[in-house]
XYZ file of C-alpha atoms in Angstrom:
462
model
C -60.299 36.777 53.062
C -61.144 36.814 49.551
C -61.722 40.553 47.774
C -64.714 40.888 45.923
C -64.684 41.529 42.223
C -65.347 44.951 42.570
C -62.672 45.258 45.137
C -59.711 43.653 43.438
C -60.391 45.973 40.258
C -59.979 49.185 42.536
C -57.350 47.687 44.425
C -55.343 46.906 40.628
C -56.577 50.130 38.891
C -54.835 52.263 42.354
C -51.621 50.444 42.059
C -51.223 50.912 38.067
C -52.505 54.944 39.136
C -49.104 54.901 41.827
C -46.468 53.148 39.185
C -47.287 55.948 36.217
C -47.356 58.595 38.924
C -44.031 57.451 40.466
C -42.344 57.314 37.457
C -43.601 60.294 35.715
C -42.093 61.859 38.763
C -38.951 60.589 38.475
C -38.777 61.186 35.288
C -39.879 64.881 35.949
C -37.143 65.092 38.782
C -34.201 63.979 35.980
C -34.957 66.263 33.764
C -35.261 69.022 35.889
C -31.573 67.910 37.343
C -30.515 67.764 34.072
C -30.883 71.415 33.388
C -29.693 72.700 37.008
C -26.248 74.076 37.305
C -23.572 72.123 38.728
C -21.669 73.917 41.366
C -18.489 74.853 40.117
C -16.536 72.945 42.886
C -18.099 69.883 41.462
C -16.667 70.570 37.537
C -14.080 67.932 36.801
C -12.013 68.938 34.286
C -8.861 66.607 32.822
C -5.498 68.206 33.899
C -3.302 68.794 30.911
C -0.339 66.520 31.263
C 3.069 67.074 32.496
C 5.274 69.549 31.110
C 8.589 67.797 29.977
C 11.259 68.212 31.163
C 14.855 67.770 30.169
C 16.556 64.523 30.296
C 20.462 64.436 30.728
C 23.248 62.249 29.479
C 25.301 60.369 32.279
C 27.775 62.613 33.820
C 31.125 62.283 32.179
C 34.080 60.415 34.117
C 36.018 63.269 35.462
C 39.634 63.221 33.933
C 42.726 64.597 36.604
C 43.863 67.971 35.788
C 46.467 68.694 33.385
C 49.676 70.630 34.642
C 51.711 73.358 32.807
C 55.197 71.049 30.923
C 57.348 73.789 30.603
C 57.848 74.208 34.636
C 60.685 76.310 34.253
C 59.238 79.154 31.404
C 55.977 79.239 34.074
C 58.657 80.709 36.574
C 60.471 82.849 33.725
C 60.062 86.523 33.127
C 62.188 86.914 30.091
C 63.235 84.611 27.343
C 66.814 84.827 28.941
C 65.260 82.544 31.701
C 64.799 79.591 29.540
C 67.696 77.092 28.474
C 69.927 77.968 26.033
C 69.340 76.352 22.292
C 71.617 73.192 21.681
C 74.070 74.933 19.967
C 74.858 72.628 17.335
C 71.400 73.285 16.455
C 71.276 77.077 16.776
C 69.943 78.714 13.745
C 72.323 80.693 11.518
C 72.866 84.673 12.470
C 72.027 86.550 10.903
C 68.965 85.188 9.192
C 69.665 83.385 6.028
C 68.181 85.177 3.020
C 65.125 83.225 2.119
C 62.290 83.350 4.235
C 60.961 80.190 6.240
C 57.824 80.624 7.905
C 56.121 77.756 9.488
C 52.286 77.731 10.587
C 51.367 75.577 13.613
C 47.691 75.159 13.801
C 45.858 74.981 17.351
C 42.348 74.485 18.953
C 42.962 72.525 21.802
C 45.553 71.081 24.308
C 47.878 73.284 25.321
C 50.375 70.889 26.285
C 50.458 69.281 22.851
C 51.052 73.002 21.152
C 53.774 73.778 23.746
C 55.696 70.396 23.304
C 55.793 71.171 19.127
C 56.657 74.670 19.167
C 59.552 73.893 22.033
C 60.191 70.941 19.572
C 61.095 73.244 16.450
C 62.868 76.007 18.151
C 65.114 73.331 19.678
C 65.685 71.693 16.301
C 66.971 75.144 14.954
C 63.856 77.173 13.391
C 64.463 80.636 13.744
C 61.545 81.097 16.196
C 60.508 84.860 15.025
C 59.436 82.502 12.038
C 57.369 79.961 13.708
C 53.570 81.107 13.521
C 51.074 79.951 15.639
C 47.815 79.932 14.192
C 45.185 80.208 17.175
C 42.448 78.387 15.507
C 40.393 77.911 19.189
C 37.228 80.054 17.756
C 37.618 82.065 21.042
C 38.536 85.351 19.182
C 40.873 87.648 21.380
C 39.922 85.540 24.628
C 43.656 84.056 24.568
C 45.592 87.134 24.151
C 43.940 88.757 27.162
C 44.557 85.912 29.328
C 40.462 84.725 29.581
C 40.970 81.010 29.609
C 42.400 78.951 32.146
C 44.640 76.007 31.800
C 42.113 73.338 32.075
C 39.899 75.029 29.320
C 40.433 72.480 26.088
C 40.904 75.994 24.158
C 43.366 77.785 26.345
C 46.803 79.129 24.978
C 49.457 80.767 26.819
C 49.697 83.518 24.303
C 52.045 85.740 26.887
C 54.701 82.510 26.876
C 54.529 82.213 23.350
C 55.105 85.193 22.486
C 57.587 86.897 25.089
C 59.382 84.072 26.268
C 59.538 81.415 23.297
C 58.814 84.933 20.711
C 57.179 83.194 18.326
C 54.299 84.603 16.864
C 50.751 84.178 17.163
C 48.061 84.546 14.267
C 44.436 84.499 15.961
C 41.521 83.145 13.535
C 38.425 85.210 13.576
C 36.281 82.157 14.278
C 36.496 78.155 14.688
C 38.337 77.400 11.147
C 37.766 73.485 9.742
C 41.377 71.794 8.801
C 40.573 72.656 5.417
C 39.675 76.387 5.822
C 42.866 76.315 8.283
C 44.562 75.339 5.197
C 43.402 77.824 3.101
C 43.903 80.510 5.808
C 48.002 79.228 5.525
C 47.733 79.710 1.824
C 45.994 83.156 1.913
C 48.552 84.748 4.884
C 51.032 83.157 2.453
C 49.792 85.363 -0.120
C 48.998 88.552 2.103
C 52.837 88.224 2.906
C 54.064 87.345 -0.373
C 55.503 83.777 0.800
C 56.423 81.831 -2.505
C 56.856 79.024 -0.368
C 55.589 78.517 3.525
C 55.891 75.256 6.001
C 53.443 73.817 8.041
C 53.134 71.434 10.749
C 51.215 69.379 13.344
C 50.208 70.813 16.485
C 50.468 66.717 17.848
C 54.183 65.980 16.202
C 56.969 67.015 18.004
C 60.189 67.084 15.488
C 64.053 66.176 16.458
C 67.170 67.071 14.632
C 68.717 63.707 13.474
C 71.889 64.389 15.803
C 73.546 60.804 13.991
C 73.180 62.620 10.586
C 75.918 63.465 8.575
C 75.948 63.231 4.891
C 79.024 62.547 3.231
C 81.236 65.560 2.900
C 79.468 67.361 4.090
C 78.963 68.989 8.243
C 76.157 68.469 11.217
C 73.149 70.255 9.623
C 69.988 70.815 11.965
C 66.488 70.044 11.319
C 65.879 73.614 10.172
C 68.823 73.484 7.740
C 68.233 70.070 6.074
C 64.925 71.275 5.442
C 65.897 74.920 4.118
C 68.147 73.223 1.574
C 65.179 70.875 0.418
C 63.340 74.096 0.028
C 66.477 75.808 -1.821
C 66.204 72.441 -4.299
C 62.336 73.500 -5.181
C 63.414 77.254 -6.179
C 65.666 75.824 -9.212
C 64.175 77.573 -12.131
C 63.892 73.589 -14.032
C 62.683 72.097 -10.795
C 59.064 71.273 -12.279
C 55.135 71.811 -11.307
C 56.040 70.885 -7.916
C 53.012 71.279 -5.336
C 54.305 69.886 -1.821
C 57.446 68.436 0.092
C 56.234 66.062 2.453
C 58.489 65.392 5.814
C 57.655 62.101 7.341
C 54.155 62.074 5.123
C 52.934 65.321 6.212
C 53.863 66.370 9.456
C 55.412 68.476 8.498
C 55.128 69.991 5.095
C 56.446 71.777 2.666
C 54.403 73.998 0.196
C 54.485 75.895 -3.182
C 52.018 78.528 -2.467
C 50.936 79.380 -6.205
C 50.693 75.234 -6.583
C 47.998 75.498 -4.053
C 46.288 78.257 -5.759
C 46.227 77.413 -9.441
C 44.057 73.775 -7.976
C 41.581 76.334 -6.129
C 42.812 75.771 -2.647
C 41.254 72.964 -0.721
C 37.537 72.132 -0.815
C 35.920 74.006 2.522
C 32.943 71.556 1.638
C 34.509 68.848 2.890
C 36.050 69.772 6.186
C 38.429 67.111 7.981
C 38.913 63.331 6.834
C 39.114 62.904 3.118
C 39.441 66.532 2.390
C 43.430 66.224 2.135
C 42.382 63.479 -0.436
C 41.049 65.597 -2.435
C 43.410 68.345 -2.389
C 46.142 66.012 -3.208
C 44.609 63.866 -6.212
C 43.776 67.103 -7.552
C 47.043 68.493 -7.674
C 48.096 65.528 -9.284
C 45.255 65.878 -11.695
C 47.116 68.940 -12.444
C 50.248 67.155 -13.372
C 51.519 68.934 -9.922
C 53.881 66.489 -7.701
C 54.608 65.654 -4.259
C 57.113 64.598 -3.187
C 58.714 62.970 -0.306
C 61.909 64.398 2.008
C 63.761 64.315 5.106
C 65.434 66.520 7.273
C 65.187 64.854 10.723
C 62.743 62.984 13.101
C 59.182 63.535 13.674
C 57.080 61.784 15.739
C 52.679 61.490 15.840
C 51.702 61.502 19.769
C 48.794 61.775 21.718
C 50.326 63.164 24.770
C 53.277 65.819 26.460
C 56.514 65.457 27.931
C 56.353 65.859 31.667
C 59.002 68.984 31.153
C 59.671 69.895 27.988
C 63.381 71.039 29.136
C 64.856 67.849 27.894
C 64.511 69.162 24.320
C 67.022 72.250 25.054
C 69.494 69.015 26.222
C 71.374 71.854 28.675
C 73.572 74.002 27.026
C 76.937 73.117 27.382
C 78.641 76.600 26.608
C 76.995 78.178 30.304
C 78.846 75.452 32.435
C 81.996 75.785 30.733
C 81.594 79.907 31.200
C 80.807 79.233 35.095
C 83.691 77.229 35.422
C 86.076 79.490 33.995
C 85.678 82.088 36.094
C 84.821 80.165 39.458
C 87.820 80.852 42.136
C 90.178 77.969 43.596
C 88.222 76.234 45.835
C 88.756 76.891 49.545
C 86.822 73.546 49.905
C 86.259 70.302 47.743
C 84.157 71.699 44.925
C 81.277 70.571 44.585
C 80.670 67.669 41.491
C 80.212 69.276 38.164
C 76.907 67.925 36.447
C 77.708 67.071 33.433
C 76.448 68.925 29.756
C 74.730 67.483 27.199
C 76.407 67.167 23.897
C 75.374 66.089 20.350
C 74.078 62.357 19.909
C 74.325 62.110 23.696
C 72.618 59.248 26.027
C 70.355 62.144 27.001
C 69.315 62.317 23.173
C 68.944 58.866 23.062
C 66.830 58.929 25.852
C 64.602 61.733 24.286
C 63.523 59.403 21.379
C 63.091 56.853 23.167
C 60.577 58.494 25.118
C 58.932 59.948 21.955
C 58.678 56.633 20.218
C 57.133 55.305 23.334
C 54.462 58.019 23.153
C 54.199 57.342 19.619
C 53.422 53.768 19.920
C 51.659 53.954 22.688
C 49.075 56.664 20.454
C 49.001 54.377 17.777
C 48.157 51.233 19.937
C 45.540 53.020 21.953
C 41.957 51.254 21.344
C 40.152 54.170 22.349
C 41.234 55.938 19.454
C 44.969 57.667 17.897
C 43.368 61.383 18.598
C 41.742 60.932 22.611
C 44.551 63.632 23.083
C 41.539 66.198 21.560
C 39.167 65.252 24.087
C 41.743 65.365 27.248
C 40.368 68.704 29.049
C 36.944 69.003 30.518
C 37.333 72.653 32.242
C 36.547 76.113 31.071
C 32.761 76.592 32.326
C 31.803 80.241 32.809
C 34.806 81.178 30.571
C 34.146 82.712 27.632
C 33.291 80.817 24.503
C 32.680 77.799 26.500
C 32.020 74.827 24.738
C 30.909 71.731 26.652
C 34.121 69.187 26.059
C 31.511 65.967 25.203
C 29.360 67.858 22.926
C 32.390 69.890 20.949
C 33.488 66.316 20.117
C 30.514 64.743 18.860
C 29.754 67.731 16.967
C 33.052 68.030 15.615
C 33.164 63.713 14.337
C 29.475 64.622 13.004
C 31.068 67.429 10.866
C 33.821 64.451 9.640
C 31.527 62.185 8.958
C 29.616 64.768 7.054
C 32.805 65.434 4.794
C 33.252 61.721 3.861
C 29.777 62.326 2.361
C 30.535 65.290 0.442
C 33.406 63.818 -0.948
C 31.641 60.548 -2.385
C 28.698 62.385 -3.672
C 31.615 64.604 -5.498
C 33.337 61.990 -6.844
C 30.935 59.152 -7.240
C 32.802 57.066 -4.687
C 34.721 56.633 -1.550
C 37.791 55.518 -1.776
C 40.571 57.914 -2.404
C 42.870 56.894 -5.462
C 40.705 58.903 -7.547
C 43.439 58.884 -10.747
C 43.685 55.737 -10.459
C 40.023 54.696 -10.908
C 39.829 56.839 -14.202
C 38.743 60.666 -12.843
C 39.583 63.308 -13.573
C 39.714 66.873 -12.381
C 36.171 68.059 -14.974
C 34.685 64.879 -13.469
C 33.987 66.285 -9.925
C 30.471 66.493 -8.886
C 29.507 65.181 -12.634
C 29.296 61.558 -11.588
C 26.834 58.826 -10.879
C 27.413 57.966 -7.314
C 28.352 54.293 -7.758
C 29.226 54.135 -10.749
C 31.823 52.158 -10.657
C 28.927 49.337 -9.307
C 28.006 46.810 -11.827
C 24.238 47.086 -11.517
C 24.821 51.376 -11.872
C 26.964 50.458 -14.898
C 24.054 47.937 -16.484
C 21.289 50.512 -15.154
C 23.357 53.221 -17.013
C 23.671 51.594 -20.488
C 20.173 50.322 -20.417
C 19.185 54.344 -19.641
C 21.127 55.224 -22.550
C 19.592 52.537 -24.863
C 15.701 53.598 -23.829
C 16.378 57.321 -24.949
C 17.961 56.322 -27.945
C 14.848 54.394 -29.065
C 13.159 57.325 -27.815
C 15.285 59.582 -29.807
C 14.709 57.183 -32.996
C 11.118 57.591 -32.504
C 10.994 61.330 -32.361
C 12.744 61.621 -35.063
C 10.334 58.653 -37.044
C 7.486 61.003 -36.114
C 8.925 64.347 -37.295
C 9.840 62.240 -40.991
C 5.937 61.534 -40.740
C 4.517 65.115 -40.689
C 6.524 66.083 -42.946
């Protein structure tokens, strides 16, 4: 049914009337939400994120425990346990009138320290004038028997000194090699040492048993290298510095040399810092120069038992035998000694230049031997093994920096390339480059001009 007219316009007017009621509502209702409070378990809130946490390196392959190489001093009591000295080797009594000190430096592996200091009391040095410097930045831990043997820093410091009685020096701290070496020079001084030795903790030294120079008798290690030293205190000897023993390992030093150059340049700490101290000595018109007095080896590891060094001492089985009684029964085989230039000594260096190849031919590295101990947690002045290492080739690589920002370059002939001793830290770096040489004399040319022009100016208001 149609609506009327009238009908449809109430019918249209009532429905527009609903819509704008409706919606003011709504409207009314959303604003009025807007403004009530929200429950507080309905707050949503962004969590902060994560706290981080630490991330650790891979676990490091474990290595197998090291064992003592002196088996027979770890069962001593007295130094009248161990082996006797070879006795063509023993050093002369009483002590001969100059003095002969030699430094040993350690900070880590025990075995290697044992092996050298065995090494040189075998080849004849007096040992009450071997010093072990204990360089293992563990203060007094060593002499009270705190470490362990797997601890990288450990010492026996009781062995040392009561059964080999050499001495021991202890550092105050963890000493660089070149404040190590000024530590030698400054004892040297405390003591009044005109002249001192020093060797490597990781090169084991041999007398030269096949030696004999014409005319003249056996002479030991110790003794060939006392009379080198005797040679140096001739009044018209010359600005000596250093004696040098198979290069370096083991050296000999005039102490004052050493001093008058300034000692050796704590800024630069390992690598290139014996560079340094040598081209300046030169620079100085001081010398080095080269000797021998026996065989000295550069390994990265230890003798299973050090015992074949003291090569048996012949003198105790001829004593036994003397006063043994006629034998009731078959005696029993007599082993037989050692003597001078023996198989058995062959044998030694044969194992030694094994070791010493075998260091030199490793492709991990020639000093893995400083990196062979992992123990030593809870001890004190515990250094994790990993971390010590990377710390200690960051300080190294730190030290090759020094020393070309010093000099202006890297390489290490320093005379050669036209320094000289005023020239430290007073160079370009580079500037031996051709671009830093062009660079240079263009430099120079500008502030001449500019000089010319200043000076042009100064004529003018005048």
């Amino acid at each position: 049914m149609l609506l009327s007219q009238g009908r449809l316009r109430q019918t249209i007017f009532a429905s527009i009337f609903i819509s704008t009621l409706t919606g003011s509502f709504l409207l009314f209702r959303a604003d009025v939400f807007e403004k009530l409070p929200v429950p507080k378990q309905l707050k949503t809130e962004a969590s902060p994120p994560p706290k981080p946490t630490p991330l650790y390196k891979p676990a490091p392959e474990l290595r197998p425990d090291i064992t003592d190489n002196f088996p027979r001093a770890a069962k001593a009591n007295s130094s009248s346990e161990l082996p006797g000295i070879p006795p063509w080797n023993k050093p002369p009594q009483p002590h001969i009138q100059e003095k002969t000190p030699l430094f040993i430096g350690f900070t880590r592996n025990w075995r290697l320290l044992q092996q050298v200091v065995v090494s040189y009391i075998t080849a004849g040095w007096p040992p009450e004038d071997i010093y072990v410097v204990d360089n293992s930045g563990a203060m007094h831990s060593n002499q009270k028997g705190l470490l362990t043997l797997q601890n990288p820093f450990y010492l026996n410091y009781k062995r040392l000194t009561t059964l080999l009685e050499v001495n021991v020096l202890t550092t105050p701290t963890l000493l660089t090699f070149a404040q190590l070496q000024n530590f030698f020079t400054f004892t040297a001084l405390e003591k009044e040492w005109e002249h001192y030795f020093w060797a490597h903790m990781d090169s084991p030294a041999v007398s030269d048993e096949e030696y004999e120079e014409e005319g003249q008798p056996y002479q030991s290690l110790y003794m060939r290298a006392i009379n080198v030293m005797r040679q140096t205190m001739q009044p018209d000897y010359g600005l000596l510095a250093a004696r040098w023993f198979a290069y370096d390992r083991l050296t000999l030093v005039r102490t004052q040399a050493y001093v008058d150059v300034g000692g050796w340049d704590t800024l630069i700490p390992f690598y290139m810092t014996d560079c340094d101290m040598h081209e300046r000595l030169w620079m100085k018109n001081f010398t080095i120069e080269d000797a021998k007095a026996g065989l000295i080896y550069d390994v990265a590891s230890g003798i299973d038992d050090l015992e074949v060094f003291y090569r048996r001492n012949p003198e105790s089985t001829k004593r036994e035998e003397k006063v043994k009684s006629p034998p009731v029964e078959p005696p029993a085989p007599v082993v037989r000694s050692d003597g001078r230039n023996s198989p058995e000594y062959h044998e030694l260096l044969k194992k030694l230049d094994e070791m010493q190849r075998a260091k030199n031919e490793d492709k991990a590295g020639r000093n893995t031997w400083q990196s062979a101990q992992q123990g030593g947690q809870g001890e004190p002045f515990y250094r994790d093994g990993a971390g010590f290492e990377q710390g200690i080739s960051m300080t190294m690589n730190f030290g090759r920096d020094v020393f070309e920002a010093k000099w202006g370059r890297g390489p290490c002939d320093l005379r050669k390339a036209g320094l000289h001793e005023d020239d430290a830290w007073r160079v370009i770096p580079g500037w031996e480059k051709e671009e830093v040489q062009q660079k240079a004399k263009e430099d120079r040319e500008r502030e001449r001009k500019k000089a010319e022009s200043r000076a042009l100016e100064d004529v003018s208001h005048t």
